Each structure stands twice: as C-alpha cells, then as structure tokens.
mmCIF file of C-alpha atoms in Angstrom:
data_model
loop_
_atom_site.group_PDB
_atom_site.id
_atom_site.type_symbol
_atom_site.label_atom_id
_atom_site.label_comp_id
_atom_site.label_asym_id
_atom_site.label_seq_id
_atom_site.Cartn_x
_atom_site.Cartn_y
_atom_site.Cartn_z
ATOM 1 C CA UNK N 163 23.369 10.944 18.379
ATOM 2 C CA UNK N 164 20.706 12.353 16.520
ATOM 3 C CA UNK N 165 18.316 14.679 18.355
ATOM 4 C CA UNK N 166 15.023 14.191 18.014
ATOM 5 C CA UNK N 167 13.699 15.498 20.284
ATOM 6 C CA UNK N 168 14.206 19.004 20.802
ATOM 7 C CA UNK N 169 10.946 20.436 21.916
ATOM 8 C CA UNK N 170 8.725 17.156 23.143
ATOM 9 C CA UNK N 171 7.032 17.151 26.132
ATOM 10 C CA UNK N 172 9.139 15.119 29.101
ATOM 11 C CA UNK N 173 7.870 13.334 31.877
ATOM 12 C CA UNK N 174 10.445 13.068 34.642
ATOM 13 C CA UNK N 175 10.406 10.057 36.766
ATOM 14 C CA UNK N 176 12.230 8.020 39.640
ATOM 15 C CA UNK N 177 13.790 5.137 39.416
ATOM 16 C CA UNK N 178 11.439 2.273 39.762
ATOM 17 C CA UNK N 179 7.914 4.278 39.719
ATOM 18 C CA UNK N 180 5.472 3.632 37.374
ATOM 19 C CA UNK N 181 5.291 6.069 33.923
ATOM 20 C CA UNK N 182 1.910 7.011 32.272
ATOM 21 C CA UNK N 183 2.500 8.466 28.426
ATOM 22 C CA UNK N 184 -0.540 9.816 26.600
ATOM 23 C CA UNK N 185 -1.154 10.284 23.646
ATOM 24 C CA UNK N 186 -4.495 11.635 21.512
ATOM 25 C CA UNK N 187 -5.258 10.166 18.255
ATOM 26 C CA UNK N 188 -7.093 11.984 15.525
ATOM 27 C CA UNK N 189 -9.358 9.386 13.367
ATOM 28 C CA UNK N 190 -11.956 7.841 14.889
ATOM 29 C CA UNK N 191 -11.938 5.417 11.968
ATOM 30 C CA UNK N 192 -8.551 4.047 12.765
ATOM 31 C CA UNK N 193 -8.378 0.318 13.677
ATOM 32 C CA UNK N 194 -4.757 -0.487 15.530
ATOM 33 C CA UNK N 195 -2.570 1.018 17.251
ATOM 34 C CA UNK N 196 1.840 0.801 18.511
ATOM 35 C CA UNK N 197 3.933 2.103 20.538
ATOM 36 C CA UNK N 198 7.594 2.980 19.702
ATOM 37 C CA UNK N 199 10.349 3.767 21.580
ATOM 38 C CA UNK N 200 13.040 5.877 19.812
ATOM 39 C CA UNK N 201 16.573 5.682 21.469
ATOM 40 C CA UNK N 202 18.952 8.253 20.884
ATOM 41 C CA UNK N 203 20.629 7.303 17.658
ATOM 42 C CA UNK N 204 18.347 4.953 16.602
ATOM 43 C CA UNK N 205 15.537 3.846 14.766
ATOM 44 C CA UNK N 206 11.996 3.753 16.086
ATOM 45 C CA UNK N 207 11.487 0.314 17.811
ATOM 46 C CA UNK N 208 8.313 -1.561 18.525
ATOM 47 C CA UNK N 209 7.134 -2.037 22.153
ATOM 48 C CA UNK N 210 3.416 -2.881 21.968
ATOM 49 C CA UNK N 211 0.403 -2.770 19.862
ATOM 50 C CA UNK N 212 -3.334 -2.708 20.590
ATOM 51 C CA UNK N 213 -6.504 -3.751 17.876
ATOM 52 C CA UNK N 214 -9.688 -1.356 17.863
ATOM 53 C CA UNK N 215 -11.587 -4.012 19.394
ATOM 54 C CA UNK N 216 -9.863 -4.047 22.691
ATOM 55 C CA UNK N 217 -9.791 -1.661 25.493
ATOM 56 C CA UNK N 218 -6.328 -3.160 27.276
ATOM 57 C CA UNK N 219 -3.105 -5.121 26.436
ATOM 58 C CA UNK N 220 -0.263 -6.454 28.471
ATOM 59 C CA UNK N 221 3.167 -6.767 27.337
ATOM 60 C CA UNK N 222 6.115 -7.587 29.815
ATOM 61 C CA UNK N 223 6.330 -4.032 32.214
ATOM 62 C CA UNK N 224 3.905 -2.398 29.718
ATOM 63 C CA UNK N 225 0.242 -1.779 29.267
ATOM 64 C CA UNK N 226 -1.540 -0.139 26.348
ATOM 65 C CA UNK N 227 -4.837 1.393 27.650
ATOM 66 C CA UNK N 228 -7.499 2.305 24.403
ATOM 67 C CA UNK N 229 -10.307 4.795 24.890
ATOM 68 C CA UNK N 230 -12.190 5.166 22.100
ATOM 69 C CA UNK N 231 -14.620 7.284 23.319
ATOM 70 C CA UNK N 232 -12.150 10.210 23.869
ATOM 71 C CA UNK N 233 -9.847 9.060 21.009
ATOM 72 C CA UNK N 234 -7.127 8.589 23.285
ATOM 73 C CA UNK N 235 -3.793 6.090 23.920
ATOM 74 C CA UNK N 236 -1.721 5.641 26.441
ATOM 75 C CA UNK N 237 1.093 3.541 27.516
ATOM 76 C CA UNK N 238 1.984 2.317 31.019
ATOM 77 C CA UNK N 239 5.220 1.271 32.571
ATOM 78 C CA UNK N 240 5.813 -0.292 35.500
ATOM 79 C CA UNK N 241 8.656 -0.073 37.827
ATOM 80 C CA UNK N 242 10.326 2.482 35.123
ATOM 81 C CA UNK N 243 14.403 1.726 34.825
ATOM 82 C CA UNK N 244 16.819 3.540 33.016
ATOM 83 C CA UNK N 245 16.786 2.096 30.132
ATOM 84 C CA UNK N 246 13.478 2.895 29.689
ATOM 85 C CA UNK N 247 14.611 6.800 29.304
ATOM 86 C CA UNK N 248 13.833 7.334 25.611
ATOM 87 C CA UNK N 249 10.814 9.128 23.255
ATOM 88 C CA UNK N 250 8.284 7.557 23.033
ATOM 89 C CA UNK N 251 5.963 8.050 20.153
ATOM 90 C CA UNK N 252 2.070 6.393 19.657
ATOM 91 C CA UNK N 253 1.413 6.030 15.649
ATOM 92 C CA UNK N 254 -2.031 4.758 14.830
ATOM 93 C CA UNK N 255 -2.841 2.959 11.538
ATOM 94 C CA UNK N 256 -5.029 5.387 9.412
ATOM 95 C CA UNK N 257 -6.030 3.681 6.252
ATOM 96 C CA UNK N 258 -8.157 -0.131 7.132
ATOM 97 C CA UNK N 259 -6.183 -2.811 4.857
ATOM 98 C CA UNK N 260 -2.861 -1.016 4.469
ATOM 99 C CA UNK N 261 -0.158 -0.622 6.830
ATOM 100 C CA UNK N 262 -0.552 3.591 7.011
ATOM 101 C CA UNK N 263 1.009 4.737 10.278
ATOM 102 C CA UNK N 264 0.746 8.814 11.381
ATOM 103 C CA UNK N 265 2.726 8.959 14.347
ATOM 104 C CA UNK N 266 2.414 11.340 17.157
ATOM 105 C CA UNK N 267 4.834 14.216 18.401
ATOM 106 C CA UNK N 268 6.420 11.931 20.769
ATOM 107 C CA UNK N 269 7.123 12.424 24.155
ATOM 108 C CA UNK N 270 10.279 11.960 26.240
ATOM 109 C CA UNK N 271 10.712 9.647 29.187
ATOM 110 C CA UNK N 272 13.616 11.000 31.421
ATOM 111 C CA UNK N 273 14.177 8.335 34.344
ATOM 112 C CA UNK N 274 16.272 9.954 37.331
ATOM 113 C CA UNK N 275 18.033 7.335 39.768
ATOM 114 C CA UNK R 259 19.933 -10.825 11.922
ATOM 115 C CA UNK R 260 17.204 -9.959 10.763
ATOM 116 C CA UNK R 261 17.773 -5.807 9.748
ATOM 117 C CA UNK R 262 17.045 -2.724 7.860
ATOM 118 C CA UNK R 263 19.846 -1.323 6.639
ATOM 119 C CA UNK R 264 20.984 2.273 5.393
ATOM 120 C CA UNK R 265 23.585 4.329 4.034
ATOM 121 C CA UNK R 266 25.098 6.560 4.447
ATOM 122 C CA UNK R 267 24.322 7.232 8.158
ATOM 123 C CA UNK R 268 25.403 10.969 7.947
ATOM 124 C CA UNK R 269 25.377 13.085 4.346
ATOM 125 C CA UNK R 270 26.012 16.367 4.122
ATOM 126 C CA UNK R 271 25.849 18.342 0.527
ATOM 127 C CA UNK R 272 24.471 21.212 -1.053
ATOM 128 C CA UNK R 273 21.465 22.726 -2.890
ATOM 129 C CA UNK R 274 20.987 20.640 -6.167
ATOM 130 C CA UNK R 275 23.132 17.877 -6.293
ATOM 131 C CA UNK R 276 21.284 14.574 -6.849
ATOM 132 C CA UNK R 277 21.785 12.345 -3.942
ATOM 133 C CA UNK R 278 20.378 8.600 -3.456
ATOM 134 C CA UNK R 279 19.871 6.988 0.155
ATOM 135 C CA UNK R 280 19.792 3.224 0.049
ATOM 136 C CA UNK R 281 17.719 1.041 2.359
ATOM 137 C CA UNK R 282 17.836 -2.795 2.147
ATOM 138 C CA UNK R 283 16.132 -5.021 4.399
ATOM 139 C CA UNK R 284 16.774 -9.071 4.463
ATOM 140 C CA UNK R 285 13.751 -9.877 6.213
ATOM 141 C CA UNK R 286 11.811 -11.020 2.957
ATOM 142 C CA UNK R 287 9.311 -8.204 3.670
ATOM 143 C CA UNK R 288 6.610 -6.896 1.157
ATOM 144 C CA UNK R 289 6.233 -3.545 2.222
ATOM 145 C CA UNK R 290 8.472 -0.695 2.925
ATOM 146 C CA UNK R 291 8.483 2.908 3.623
ATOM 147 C CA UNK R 292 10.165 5.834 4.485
ATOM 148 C CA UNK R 293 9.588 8.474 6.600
ATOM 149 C CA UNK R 294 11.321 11.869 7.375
ATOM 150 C CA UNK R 295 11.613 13.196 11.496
ATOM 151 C CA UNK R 296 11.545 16.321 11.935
ATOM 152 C CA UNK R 297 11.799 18.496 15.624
ATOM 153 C CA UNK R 298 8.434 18.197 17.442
ATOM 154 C CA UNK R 299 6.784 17.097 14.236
ATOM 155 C CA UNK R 300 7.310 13.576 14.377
ATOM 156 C CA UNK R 301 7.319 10.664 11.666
ATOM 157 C CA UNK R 302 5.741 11.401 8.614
ATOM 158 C CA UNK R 303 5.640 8.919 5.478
ATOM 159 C CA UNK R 304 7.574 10.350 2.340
ATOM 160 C CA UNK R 305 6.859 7.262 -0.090
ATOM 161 C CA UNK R 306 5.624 3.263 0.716
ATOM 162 C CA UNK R 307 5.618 0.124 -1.654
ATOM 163 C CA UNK R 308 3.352 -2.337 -1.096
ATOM 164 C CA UNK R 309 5.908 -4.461 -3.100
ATOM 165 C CA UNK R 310 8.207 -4.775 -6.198
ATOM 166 C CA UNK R 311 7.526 -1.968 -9.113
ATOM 167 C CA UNK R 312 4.487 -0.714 -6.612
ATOM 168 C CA UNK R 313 5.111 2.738 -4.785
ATOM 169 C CA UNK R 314 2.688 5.338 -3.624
ATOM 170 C CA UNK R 315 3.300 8.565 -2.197
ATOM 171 C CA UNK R 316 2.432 9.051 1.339
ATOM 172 C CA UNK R 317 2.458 12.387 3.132
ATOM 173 C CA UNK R 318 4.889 14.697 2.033
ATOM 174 C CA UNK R 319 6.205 13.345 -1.473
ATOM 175 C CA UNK R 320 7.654 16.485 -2.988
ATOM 176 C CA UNK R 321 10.949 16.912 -3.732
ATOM 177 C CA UNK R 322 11.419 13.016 -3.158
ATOM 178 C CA UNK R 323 11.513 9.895 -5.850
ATOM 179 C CA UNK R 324 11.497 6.256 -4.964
ATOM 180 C CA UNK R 325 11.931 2.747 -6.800
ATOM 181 C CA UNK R 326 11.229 -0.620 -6.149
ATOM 182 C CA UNK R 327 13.060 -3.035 -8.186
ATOM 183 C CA UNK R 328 14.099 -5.798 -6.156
ATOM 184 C CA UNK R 329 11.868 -6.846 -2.754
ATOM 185 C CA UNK R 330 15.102 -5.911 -0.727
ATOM 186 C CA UNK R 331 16.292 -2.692 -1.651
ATOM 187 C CA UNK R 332 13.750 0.943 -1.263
ATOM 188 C CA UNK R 333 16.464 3.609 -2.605
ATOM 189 C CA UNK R 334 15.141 7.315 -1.816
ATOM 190 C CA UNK R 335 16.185 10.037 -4.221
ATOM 191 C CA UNK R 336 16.383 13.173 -4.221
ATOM 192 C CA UNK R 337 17.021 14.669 -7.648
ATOM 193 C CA UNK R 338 17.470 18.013 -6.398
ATOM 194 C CA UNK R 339 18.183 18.634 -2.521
ATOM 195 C CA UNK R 340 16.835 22.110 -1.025
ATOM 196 C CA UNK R 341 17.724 22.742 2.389
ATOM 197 C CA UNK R 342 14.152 22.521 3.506
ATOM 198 C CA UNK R 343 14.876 18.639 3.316
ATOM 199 C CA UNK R 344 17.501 18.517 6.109
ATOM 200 C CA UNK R 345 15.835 16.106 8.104
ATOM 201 C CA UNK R 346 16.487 12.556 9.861
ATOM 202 C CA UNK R 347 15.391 9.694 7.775
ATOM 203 C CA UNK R 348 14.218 6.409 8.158
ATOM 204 C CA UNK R 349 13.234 3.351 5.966
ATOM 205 C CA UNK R 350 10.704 1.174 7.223
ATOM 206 C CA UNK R 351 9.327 -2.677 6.731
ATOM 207 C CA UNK R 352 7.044 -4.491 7.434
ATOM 208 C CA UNK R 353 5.493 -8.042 6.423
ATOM 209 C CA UNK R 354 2.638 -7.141 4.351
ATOM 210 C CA UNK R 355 0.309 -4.047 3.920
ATOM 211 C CA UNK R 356 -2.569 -5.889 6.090
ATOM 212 C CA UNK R 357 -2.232 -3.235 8.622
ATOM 213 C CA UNK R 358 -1.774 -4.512 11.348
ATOM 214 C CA UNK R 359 1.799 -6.123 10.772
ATOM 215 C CA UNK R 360 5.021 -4.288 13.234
ATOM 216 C CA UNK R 361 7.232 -2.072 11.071
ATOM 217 C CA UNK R 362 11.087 -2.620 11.638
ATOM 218 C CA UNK R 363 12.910 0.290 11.447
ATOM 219 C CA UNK R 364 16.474 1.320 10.074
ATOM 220 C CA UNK R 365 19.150 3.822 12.568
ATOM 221 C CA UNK R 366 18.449 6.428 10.101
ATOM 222 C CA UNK R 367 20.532 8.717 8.043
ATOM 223 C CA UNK R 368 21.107 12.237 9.116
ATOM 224 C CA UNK R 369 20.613 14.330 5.812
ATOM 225 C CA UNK R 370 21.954 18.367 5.432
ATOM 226 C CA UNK R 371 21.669 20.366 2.978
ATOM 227 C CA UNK R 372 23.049 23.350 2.971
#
C-alpha cells in the first residue's frame, strides 16, 4: 500500500489500553475541527469532529478534547484494538464559511497484541 | 454506495507529458477538492470548487490545472509533470462549503514522475 507515513511520530500501545493523540493547531481563528484516520492504502476517513464552541465530544470509543487556550487537539481512544492501528491526522478548518481544511503531520497508532 | 472515485490508482510517466487524473463522486456533493500527501508533510489542498465552473486554488496550485464541468466529475491536470510532483493524491467532497460539512475521501492515486 501506499506509505504515508514514513517519518510520523508513533505511539505504541497494547491491546485494549487507552491511546491519547495530540495534535497543535496553528490559527486561533479557526472554528471546527476532525479527526481522520488514514489506513494503509486508503483514503483519509472521518472519525470525529468538534465546533469551536465546545471543549469535549463523544463518539463511540473516541473523545475529541479542545483547548483553546493552548491551541491544542487531541483525540482519545478507549480500549485501543487492532484495527485501530492506522495515522491519524487532526485538520482544522481555517477559513469561517468555507470548507478549508490544513491538516496536521499525522501521527501513527501502532497497536501490539 | 455512496463513493469518490479515481483513476488510475497507480501512474507512472515522465517529465512533460500531459497527464489527467479523474475523480467522480455520486454523492450529489457541491464541493470538491484535492489534495497532494507528501512524507511527514501531510495533506495539503492543490485546487477546491465550491461547485460547477467555480475553482480556486488552494495551497500549492503550481504546476496543477483543474475543471469543473459537471457537479460529479473534479479532473486534475497536469499539463506538464516534473518529478517534484510525485506525490499521493486524493480528491475530496464534501456537501457544501459551509465549513463545517465531513469531507469523503477517494483511495488515492499514486503519481511518479520520473
């Protein structure tokens, strides 16, 4: 498949712990927020996404934490599995009114059994 | 099922001749986009249309044309490949522009140019 992935930052986990992914955004202006995951091979897909006027949102195994204050993302999930293992990128939408994503670097989720 | 679609998956050619990547999408979407991947650089946008016969560039236009004839179909062209655009590409849609809609993404096409 396609590499993508060459030179991202992993985070290693076992089997059924829970995985924290960061992420730092840039404009302070921007009003939403996603996470993708990125499969090998495949196109970015869309896990969760998070407003400007909330702090926290729960999706099914994953939480999107917003901190404004610090400009920072980051997505939670519990009881990782092995499907989760992928890259995970944060994209935030720069321009109010139109959908203008720049995505992150991406980081990659390696889940050990 | 509701898709983006593009082809070819895998293109390899050489410095100068004109190549086209098609992207289609059956999802009655407004907008679409495409973006280039590169190693530890991410996503960034080449080209987006807010909808038929309206393009813009995005981030790193050069080197790249787009058209928007039909709602369905985003071609990308590249008149004149260099090998500085080996990349992995995707298309992109979404609903409408209003920022805050999920973009769907195609499995990308692996471009070299050699």
């Amino acid at each position: 498949g396609e590499s993508v992935g060459l030179h991202l930052p992993t985070l290693s986990v076992q089997e059924g712990d829970n995985s924290i992914i960061n992420c730092a955004y840039s404009n302070s202006a921007s009003d939403y927020f996603i996470w993708y995951k990125q499969e090998s091979g495949k196109g970015p897909q869309f896990i969760i996404d998070i407003r400007s006027n909330m702090d926290k949102r729960q999706g099914q195994r994953v939480t999107v934490l917003l901190n404004k204050t610090v400009k920072h993302l980051s997505l939670q999930i519990a009881a990782t599995q092995p499907g989760d293992s992928a890259v995970y990128f944060c994209a935030e939408n720069a321009k109010k009114g139109y959908n203008k994503l720049i995505f992150g670097a991406g980081t990659r989720l390696a889940v050990h059994p | 099922e509701a898709q983006v679609t593009q082809n070819p998956r895998y293109l390899i050619t050489v410095t100068g001749k004109k190549l086209t990547v098609t992207c289609s999408q059956n999802m009655n979407h407004e907008y679409m986009s495409w973006y280039r991947q590169d190693p530890g650089l991410g996503l960034r946008q080449i080209y987006y249309s807010m909808n038929v016969e309206v393009t813009d560039k995005g981030d790193v236009p050069e080197g790249y044309k787009v058209s928007r004839k039909e709602k369905r179909n985003f071609p990308l062209i590249l008149e004149s490949p260099s090998p500085n655009q080996t990349s992995l590409y995707f298309c992109a849609s979404s609903l409408s522009n209003g920022g805050d809609y999920e973009q769907y993404f195609g499995p990308g096409t692996r471009l070299t140019v050699t």
